[in-house]
Coordinates of C-alpha atoms in Angstrom, one line a residue:
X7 CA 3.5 -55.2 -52.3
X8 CA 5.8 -54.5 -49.3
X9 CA 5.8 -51.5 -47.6
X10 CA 9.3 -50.4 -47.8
X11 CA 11.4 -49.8 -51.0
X12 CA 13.9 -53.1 -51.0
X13 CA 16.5 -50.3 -51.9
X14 CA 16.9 -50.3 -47.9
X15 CA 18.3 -54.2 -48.5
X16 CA 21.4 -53.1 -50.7
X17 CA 24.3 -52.0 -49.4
X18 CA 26.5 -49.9 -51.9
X19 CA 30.1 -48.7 -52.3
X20 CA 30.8 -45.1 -53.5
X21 CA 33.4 -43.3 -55.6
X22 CA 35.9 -40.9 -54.5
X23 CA 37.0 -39.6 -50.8
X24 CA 33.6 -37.0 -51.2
X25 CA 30.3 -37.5 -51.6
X26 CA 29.8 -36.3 -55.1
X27 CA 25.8 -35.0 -56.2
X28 CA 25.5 -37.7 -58.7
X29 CA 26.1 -40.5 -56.0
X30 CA 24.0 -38.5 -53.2
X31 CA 20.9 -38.3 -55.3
X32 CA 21.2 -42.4 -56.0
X33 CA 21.5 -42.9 -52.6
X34 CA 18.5 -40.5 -52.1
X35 CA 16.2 -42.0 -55.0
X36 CA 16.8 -45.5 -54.3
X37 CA 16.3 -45.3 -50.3
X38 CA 19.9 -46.8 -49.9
X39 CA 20.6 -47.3 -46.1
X40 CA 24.1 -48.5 -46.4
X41 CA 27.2 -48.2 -47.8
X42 CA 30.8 -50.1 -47.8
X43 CA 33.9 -47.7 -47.7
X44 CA 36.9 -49.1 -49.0
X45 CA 40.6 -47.6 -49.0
X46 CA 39.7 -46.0 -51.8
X47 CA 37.0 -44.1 -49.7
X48 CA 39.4 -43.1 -47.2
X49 CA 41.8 -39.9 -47.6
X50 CA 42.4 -37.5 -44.4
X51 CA 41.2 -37.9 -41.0
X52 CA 39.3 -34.5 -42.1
X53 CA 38.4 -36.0 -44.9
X54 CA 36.8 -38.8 -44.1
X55 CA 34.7 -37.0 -41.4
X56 CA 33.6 -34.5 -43.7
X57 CA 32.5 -37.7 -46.5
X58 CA 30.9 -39.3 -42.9
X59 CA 28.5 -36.5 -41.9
X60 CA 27.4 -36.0 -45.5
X61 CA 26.5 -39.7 -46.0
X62 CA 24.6 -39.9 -42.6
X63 CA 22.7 -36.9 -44.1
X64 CA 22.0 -38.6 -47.2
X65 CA 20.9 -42.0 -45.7
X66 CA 19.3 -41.1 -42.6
X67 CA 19.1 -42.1 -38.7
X68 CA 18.8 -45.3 -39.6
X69 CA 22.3 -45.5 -41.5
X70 CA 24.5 -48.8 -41.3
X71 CA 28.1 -47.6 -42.6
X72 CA 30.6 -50.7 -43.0
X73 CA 33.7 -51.3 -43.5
X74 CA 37.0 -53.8 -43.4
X75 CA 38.8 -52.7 -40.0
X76 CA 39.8 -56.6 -39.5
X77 CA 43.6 -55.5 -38.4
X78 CA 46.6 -56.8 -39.7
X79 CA 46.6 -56.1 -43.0
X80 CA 43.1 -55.9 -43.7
X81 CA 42.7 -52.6 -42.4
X82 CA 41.0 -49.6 -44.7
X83 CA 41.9 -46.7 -42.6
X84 CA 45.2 -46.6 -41.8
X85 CA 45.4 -43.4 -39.9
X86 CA 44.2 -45.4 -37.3
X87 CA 45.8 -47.2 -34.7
X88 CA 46.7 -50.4 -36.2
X89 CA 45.6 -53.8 -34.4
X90 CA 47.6 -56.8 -34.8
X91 CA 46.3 -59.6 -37.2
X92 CA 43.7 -62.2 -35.6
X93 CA 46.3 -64.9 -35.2
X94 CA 49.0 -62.5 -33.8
X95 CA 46.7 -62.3 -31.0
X96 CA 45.9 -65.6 -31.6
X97 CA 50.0 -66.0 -30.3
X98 CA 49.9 -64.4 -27.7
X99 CA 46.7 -66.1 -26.6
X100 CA 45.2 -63.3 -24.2
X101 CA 41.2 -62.6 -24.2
X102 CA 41.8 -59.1 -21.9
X103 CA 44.1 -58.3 -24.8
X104 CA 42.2 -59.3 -27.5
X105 CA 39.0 -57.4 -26.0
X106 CA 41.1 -54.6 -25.4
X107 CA 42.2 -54.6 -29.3
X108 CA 38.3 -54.9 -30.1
X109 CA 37.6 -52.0 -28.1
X110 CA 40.1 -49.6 -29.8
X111 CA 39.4 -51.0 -33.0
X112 CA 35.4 -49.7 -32.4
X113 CA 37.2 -45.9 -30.6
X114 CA 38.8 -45.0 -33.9
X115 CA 35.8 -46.0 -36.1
X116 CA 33.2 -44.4 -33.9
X117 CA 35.1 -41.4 -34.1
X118 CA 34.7 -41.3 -38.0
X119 CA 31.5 -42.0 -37.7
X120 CA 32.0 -45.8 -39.3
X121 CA 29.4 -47.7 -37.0
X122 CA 29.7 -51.2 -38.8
X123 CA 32.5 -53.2 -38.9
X124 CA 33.1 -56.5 -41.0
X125 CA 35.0 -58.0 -38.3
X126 CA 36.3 -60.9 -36.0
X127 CA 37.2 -63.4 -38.7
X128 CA 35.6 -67.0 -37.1
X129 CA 37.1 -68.9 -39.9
X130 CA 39.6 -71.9 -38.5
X131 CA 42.4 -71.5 -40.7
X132 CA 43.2 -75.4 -40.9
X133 CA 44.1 -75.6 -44.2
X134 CA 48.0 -73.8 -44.4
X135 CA 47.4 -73.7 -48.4
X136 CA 44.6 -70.6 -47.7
X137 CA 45.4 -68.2 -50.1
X138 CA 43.0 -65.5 -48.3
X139 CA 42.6 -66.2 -44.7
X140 CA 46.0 -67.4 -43.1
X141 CA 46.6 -64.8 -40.2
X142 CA 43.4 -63.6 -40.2
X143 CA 42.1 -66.2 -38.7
X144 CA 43.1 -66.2 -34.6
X145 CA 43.7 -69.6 -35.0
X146 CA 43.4 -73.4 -36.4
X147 CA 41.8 -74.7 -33.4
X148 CA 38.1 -73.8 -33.5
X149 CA 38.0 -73.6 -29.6
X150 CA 40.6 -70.8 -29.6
X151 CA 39.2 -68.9 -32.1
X152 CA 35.8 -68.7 -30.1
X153 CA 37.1 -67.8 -26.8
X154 CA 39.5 -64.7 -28.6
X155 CA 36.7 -63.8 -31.1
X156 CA 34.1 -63.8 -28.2
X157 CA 36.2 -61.0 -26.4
X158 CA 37.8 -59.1 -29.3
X159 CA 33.6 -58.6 -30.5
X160 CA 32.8 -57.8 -26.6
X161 CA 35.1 -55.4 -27.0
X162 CA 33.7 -53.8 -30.1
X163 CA 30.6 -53.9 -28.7
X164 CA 31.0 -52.4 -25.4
X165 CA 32.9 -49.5 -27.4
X166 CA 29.4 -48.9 -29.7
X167 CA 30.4 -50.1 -33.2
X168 CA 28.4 -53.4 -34.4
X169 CA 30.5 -56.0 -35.0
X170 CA 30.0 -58.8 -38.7
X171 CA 31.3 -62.5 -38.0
X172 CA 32.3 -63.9 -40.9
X173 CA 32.4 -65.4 -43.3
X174 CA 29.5 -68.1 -42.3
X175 CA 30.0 -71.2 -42.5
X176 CA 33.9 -71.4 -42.7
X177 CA 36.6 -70.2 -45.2
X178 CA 39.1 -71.6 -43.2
X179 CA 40.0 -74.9 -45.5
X180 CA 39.7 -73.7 -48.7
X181 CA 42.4 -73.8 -51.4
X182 CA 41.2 -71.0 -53.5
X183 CA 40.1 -67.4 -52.7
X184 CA 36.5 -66.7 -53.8
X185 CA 36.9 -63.2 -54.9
X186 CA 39.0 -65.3 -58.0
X187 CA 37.3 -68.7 -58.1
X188 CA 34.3 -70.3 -56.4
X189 CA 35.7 -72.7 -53.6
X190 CA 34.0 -76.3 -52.5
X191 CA 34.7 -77.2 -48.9
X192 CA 33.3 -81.3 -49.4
X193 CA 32.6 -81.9 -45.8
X194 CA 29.8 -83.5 -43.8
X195 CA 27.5 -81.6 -41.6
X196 CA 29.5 -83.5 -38.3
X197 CA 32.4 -82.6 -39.7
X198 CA 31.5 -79.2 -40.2
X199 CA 29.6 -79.2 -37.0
X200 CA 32.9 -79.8 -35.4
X201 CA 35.3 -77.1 -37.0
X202 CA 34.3 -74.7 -39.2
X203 CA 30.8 -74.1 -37.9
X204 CA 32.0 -74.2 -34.4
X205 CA 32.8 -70.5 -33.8
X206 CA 29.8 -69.8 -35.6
X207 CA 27.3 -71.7 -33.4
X208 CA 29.4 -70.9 -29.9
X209 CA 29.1 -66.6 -30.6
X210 CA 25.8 -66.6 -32.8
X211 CA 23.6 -65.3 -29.4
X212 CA 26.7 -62.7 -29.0
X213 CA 26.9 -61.3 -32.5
X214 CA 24.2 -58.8 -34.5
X215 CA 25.6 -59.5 -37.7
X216 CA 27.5 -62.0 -39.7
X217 CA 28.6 -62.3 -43.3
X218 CA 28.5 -65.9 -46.0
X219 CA 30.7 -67.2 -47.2
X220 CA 30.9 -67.5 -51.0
X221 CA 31.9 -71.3 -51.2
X222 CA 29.9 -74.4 -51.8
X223 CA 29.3 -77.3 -49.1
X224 CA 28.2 -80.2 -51.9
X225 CA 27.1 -82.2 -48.7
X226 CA 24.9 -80.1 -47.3
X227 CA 24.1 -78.0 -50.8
X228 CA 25.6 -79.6 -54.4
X229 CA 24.4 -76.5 -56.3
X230 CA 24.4 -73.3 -54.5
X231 CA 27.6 -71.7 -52.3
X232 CA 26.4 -70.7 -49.3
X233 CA 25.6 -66.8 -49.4
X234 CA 22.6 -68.0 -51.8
X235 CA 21.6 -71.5 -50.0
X236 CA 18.5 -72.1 -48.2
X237 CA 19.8 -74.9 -46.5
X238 CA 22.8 -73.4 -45.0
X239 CA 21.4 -69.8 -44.0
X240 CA 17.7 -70.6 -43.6
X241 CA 18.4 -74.5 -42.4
X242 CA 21.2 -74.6 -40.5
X243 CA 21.7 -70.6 -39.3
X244 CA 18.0 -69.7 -38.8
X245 CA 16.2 -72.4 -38.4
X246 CA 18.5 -75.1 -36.5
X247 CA 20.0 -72.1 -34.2
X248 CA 17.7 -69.7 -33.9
X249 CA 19.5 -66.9 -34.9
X250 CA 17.7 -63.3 -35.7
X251 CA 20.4 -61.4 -36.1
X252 CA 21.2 -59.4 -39.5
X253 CA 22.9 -61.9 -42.3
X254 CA 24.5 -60.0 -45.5
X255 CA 26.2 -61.4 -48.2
X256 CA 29.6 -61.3 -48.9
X257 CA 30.3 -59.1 -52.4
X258 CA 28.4 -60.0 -54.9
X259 CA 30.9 -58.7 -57.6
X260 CA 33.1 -61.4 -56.6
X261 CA 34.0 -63.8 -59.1
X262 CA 32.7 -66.9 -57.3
X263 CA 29.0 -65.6 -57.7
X264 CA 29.4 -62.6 -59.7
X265 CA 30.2 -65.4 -62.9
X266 CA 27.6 -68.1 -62.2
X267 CA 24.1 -66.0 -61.1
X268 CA 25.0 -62.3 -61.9
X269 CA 24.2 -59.9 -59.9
X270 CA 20.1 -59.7 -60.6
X271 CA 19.6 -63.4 -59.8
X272 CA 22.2 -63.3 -56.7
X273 CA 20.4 -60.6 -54.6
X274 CA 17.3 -61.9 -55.3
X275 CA 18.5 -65.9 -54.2
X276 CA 19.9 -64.2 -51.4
X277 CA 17.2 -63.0 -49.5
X278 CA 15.1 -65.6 -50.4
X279 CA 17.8 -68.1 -49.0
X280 CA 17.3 -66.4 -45.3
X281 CA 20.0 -63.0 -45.8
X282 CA 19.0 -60.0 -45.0
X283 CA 21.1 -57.8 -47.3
X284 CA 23.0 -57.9 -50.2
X285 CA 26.2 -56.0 -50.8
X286 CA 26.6 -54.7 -54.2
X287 CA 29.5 -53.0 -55.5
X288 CA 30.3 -51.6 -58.9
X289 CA 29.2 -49.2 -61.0
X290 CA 25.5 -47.4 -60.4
X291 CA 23.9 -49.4 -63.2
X292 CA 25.5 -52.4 -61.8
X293 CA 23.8 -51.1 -58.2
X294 CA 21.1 -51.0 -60.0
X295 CA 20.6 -54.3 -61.4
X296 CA 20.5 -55.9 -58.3
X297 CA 18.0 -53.5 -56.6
X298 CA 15.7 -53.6 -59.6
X299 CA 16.2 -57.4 -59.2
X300 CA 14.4 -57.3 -55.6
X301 CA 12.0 -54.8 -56.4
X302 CA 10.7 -56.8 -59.0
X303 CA 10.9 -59.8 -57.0
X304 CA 8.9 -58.3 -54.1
X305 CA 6.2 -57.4 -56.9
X306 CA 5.7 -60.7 -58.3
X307 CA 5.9 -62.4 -55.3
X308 CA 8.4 -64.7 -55.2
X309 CA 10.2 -62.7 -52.5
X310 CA 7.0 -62.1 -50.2
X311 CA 6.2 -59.0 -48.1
X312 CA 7.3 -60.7 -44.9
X313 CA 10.6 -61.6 -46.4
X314 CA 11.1 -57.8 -46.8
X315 CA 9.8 -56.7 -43.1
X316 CA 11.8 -59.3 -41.3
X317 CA 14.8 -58.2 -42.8
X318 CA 14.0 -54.9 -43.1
X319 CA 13.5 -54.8 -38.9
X320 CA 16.7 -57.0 -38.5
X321 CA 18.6 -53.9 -40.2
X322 CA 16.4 -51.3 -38.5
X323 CA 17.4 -52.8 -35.2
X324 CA 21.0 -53.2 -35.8
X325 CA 21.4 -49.3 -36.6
X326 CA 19.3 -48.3 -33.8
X327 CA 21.7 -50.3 -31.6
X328 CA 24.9 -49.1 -32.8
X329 CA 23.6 -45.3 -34.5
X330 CA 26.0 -43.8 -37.0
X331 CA 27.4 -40.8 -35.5
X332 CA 30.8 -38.5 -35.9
X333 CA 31.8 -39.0 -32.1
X334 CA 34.8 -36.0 -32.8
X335 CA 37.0 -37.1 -29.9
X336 CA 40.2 -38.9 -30.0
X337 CA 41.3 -38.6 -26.9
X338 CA 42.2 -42.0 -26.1
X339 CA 43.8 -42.2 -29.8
X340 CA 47.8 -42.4 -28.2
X341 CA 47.1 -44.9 -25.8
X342 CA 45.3 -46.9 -28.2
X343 CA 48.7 -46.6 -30.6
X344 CA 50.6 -47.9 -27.4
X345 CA 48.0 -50.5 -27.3
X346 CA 48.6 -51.8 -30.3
X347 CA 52.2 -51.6 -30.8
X348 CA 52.2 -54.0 -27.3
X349 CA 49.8 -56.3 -28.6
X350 CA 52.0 -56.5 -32.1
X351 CA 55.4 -57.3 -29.9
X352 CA 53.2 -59.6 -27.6
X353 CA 52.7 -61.9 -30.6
X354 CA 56.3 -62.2 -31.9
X355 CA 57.0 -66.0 -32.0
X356 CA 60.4 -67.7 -33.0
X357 CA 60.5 -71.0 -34.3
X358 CA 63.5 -73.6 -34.6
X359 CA 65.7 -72.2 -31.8
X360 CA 66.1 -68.6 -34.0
X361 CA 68.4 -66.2 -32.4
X362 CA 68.8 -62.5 -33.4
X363 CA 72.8 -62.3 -35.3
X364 CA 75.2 -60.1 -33.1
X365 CA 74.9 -56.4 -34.0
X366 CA 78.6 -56.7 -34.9
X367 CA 78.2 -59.9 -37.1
X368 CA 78.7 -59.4 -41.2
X369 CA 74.8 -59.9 -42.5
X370 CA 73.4 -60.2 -45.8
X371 CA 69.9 -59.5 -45.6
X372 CA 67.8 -60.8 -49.0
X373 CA 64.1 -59.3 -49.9
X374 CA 61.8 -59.2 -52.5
X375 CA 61.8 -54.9 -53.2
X376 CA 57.9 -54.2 -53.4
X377 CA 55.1 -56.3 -52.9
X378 CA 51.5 -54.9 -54.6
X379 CA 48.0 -54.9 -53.0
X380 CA 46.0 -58.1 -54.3
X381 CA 43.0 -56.1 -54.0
X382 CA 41.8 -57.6 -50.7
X383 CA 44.7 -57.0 -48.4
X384 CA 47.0 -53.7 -48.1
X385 CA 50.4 -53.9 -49.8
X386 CA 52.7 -55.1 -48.5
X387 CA 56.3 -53.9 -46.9
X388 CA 58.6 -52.6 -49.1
X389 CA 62.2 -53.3 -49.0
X390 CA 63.2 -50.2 -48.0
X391 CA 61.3 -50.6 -44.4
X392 CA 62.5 -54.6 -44.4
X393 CA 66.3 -53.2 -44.2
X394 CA 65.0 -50.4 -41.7
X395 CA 64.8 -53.2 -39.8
X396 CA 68.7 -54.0 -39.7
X397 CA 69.7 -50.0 -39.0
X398 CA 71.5 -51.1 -35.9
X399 CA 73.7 -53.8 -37.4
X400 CA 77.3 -52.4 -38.1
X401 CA 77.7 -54.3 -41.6
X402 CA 74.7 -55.0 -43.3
X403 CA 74.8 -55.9 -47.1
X404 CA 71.1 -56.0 -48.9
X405 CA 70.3 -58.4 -51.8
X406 CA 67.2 -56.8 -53.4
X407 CA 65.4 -59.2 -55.7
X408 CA 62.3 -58.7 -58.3
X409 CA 60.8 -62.3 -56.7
X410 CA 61.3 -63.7 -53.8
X411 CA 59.8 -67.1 -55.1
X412 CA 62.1 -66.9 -58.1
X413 CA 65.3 -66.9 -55.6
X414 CA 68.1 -69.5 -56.5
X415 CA 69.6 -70.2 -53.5
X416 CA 72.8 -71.9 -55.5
X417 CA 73.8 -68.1 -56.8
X418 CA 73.2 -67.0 -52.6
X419 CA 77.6 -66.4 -52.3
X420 CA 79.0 -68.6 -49.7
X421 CA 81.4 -65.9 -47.8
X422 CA 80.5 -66.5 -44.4
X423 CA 78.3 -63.9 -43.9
X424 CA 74.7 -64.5 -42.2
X425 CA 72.1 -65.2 -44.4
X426 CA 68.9 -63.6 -43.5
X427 CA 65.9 -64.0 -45.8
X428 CA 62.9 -61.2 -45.0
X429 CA 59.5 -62.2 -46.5
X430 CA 57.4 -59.2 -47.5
X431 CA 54.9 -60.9 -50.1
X432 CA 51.6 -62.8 -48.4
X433 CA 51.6 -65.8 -51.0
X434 CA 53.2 -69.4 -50.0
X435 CA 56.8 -69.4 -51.5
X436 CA 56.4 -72.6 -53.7
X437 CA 58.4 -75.9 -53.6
X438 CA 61.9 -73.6 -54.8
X439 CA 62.0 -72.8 -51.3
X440 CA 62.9 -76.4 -49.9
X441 CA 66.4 -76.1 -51.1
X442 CA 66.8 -72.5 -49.2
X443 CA 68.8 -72.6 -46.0
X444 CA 69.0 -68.7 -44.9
X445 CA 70.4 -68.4 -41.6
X446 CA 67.5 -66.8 -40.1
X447 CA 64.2 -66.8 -42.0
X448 CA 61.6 -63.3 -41.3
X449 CA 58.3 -63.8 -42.2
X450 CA 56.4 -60.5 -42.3
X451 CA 53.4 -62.0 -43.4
X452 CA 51.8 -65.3 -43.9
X453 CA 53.2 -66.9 -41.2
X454 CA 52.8 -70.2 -43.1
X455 CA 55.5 -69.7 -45.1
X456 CA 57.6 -71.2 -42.1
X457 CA 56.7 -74.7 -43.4
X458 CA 57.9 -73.8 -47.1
X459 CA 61.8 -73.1 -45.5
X460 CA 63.9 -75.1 -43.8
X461 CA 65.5 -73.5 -40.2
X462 CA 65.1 -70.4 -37.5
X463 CA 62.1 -68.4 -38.3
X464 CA 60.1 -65.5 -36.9
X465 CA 56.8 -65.0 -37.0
X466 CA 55.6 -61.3 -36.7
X467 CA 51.8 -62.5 -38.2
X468 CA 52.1 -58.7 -39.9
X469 CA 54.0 -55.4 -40.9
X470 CA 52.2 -52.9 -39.6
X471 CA 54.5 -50.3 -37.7
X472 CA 54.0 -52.6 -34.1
X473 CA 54.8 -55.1 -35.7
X474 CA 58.0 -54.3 -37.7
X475 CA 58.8 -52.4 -34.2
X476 CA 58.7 -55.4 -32.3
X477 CA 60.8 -57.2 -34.6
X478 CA 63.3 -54.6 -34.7
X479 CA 63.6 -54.9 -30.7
X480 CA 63.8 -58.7 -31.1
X481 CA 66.6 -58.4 -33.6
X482 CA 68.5 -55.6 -31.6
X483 CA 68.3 -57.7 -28.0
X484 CA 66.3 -55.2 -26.5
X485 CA 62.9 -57.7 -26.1
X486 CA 62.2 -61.4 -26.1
X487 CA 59.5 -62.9 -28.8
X488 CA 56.9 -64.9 -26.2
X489 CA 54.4 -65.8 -28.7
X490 CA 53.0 -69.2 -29.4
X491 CA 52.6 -70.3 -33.1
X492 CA 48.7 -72.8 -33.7
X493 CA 49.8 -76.2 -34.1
X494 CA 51.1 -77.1 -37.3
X495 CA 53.3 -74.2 -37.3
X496 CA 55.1 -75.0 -34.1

């Protein structure tokens, strides 16, 4: 029997913007170190402080406190200043400014109190099809995506919030998202060796944490994806590379593990496959399940008690490294903003020879009118702040449509005017869009909708406000766009 309570292996998410006394006494009575906060944790600066110092009461010195601060638009506190998207940075290529973005990243979390965050992506976004990494990634060549990841963690690091690579071994070339659908990446271990596991290998003796990936590598293991195989966490992460720093699981809820193993057999496969912890959302009874899973495991001895203490130190060292604290000081909160809204314009990157229209020029300007939240990222811009964008042009006409991907480009009116098509959804357009020819082509998003439409395109790799801000200058003449789209875009 172990000597801890495996409760301290789980990490949780919680209801509500406050910690309510139900939730509070199942941290309490299950010995729950950690929790996940999500957007729907997050409501005022005030707020969220408040909800931070009473879970660090609840869960002790030794609290880990994660969450999705990614940038672009994975962000979950938005009050924030808001970093530019992996492959923005990407675009702009610079490691000072990518470190710099790290750092601020960690200042506005630290001064929540958040001391864990699930962030740089190392996935090599090959694979333009990638319904759920695209921009997130910094890049598809695996070099560049080590050398920007390596300084965005630094950054982090330096700044005191712990930083979780992910998602081990590689999302990158996957054609379906595994919160939906469990993925298969059929590649050998050389050819994983030399792309997606790259970044892995070149930053493990750099990073405290990183996160699997739920997708199965047949070649390496046929019947397990990677968050539950021994070969690919235990082989290849622990025992081929040495690496003794804290592995958690990617959610368990998700569909691509959540379906096949439930959540009982999944925590328990997990740690026995080399992770340390297992993150299990849902309801209490469903948080339940899958600590009553390794507590019966560690009693019956098929998880043994040095299973439990290794992991249990892994953690134990990882908060004492990065302590969850309320730092209450935002001092460097405006320059950060500037920060940001530099590094967003920094990344702007035109394609095919696209020139802004003259201010003075008739426009049309055609958008989808609201894009939802798939759960995963924020939602996206409306309409309304896509024809913000065109405030300065003298005669603007908008063409507001339900979907962009239904668009008939034959009813588009041919009266001369200059057709610009905004993109405000993060899904590929479809094969509709070959027979579009807008005059200028906005992506706001996934930049790899510029291989779905023919002619000029800009690239802003995100909406957030630097971003839209730095388009707006583009489109006015008041800036240049100096970014550098991965290959395969360019």
């Amino acid at each position: 029997m172990s000597t801890f309570d495996p409760g301290r292996l789980v990490m949780v998410d919680i209801p509500g913007q406050s910690l309510d006394a139900e939730t509070a006494a199942f941290l309490r009575e299950q010995k729950i170190r950690s929790v996940c906060l999500f957007r729907k944790n997050i409501g005022s600066e005030s707020e969220v402080r408040a909800l931070m110092r009473d879970l660090i009461d609840v869960l002790g010195p030794e609290a880990l406190i994660g969450i999705d601060q990614e940038g672009g638009a994975v962000v979950r506190v938005t009050f924030l200043p808001q970093p530019p998207s992996a492959m923005a940075l990407g675009a702009s290529g610079d490691a000072d400014r990518a470190e710099a973005v790290g750092a601020a990243v960690a200042r506005g979390l630290k001064s929540l109190g958040i001391n864990w965050n699930f962030a740089p992506v190392l996935d090599v976004n090959n694979n333009p099809s990638n319904p759920v990494i695209g921009e997130r990634s910094f890049s598809n060549d695996p070099v560049e995506v080590s050398r920007l990841a390596a300084a965005w963690m630094r950054g982090s690091l330096k700044a005191g919030v712990a930083c979780c690579v992910k998602h081990f071994p590689g999302h990158g070339d996957t054609h379906v998202d595994s919160h939906h659908a469990l993925p298969t990446v059929d590649k050998s271990r050389a050819e994983l060796n030399a792309l997606e596991l790259a970044p892995f290998k070149a930053l493990a003796s750099q990073a405290p944490a990183m996160m699997t990936a739920h997708i199965v590598y047949p070649q390496i293991d046929p019947d397990r994806p990677a968050t539950l195989s021994p070969q690919l966490i235990g082989g290849i992460l622990r025992q081929d590379w040495g690496y003794d720093g804290v592995v958690i699981t990617d959610a368990l809820m998700m569909k691509a593990v959540a379906e096949r193993f439930g959540y009982a057999k999944s925590a328990v496969m997990a740690i026995e496959a080399g992770a340390d912890m297992v993150l299990a959302q849902g309801s209490l009874t469903e948080q339940l399940v899958a600590i009553n899973a390794l507590r019966q495991a560690f009693d019956s001895g098929r998880l043994t008690p040095e299973q439990g203490e290794t992991a249990n130190r892994r953690l134990d060292t990882l908060a004492a490294a990065y302590p969850a604290r309320v730092v209450d000081d935002s001092a460097a909160r405006a320059s950060d903003h500037v920060l940001m809204a530099e590094a967003w314009a920094a990344g702007l990157t035109t394609l095919r020879g696209a020139m802004p229209p003259a201010l003075n020029a008739p426009i049309r300007v055609i958008v989808q009118g609201d894009v939802p939240t798939d759960m995963v990222s924020e939602a996206g811009p409306t309409g309304r702040q896509a024809v913000a964008l065109f405030e300065a042009f003298s005669d603007a006409q908008v063409q507001m449509v339900d979907d962009i991907a239904q668009l008939d480009w034959t009813r588009v009116p041919k009266d001369g005017r200059v057709n610009v098509l905004v993109s405000t959804r993060r899904a590929r357009y479809g094969l509709a869009a070959s027979e579009w020819r807008p005059d200028l082509h906005l992506s706001l998003w996934n930049p790899y909708q510029a291989l779905d439409v023919a002619g000029p395109t800009v690239l802003t790799w995100g909406f957030s406000a630097g971003a839209l801000a730095g388009l707006k200058s583009w489109l006015e003449g008041r800036s240049q766009a100096t970014g550098r789209a991965p290959q395969g875009l360019q």
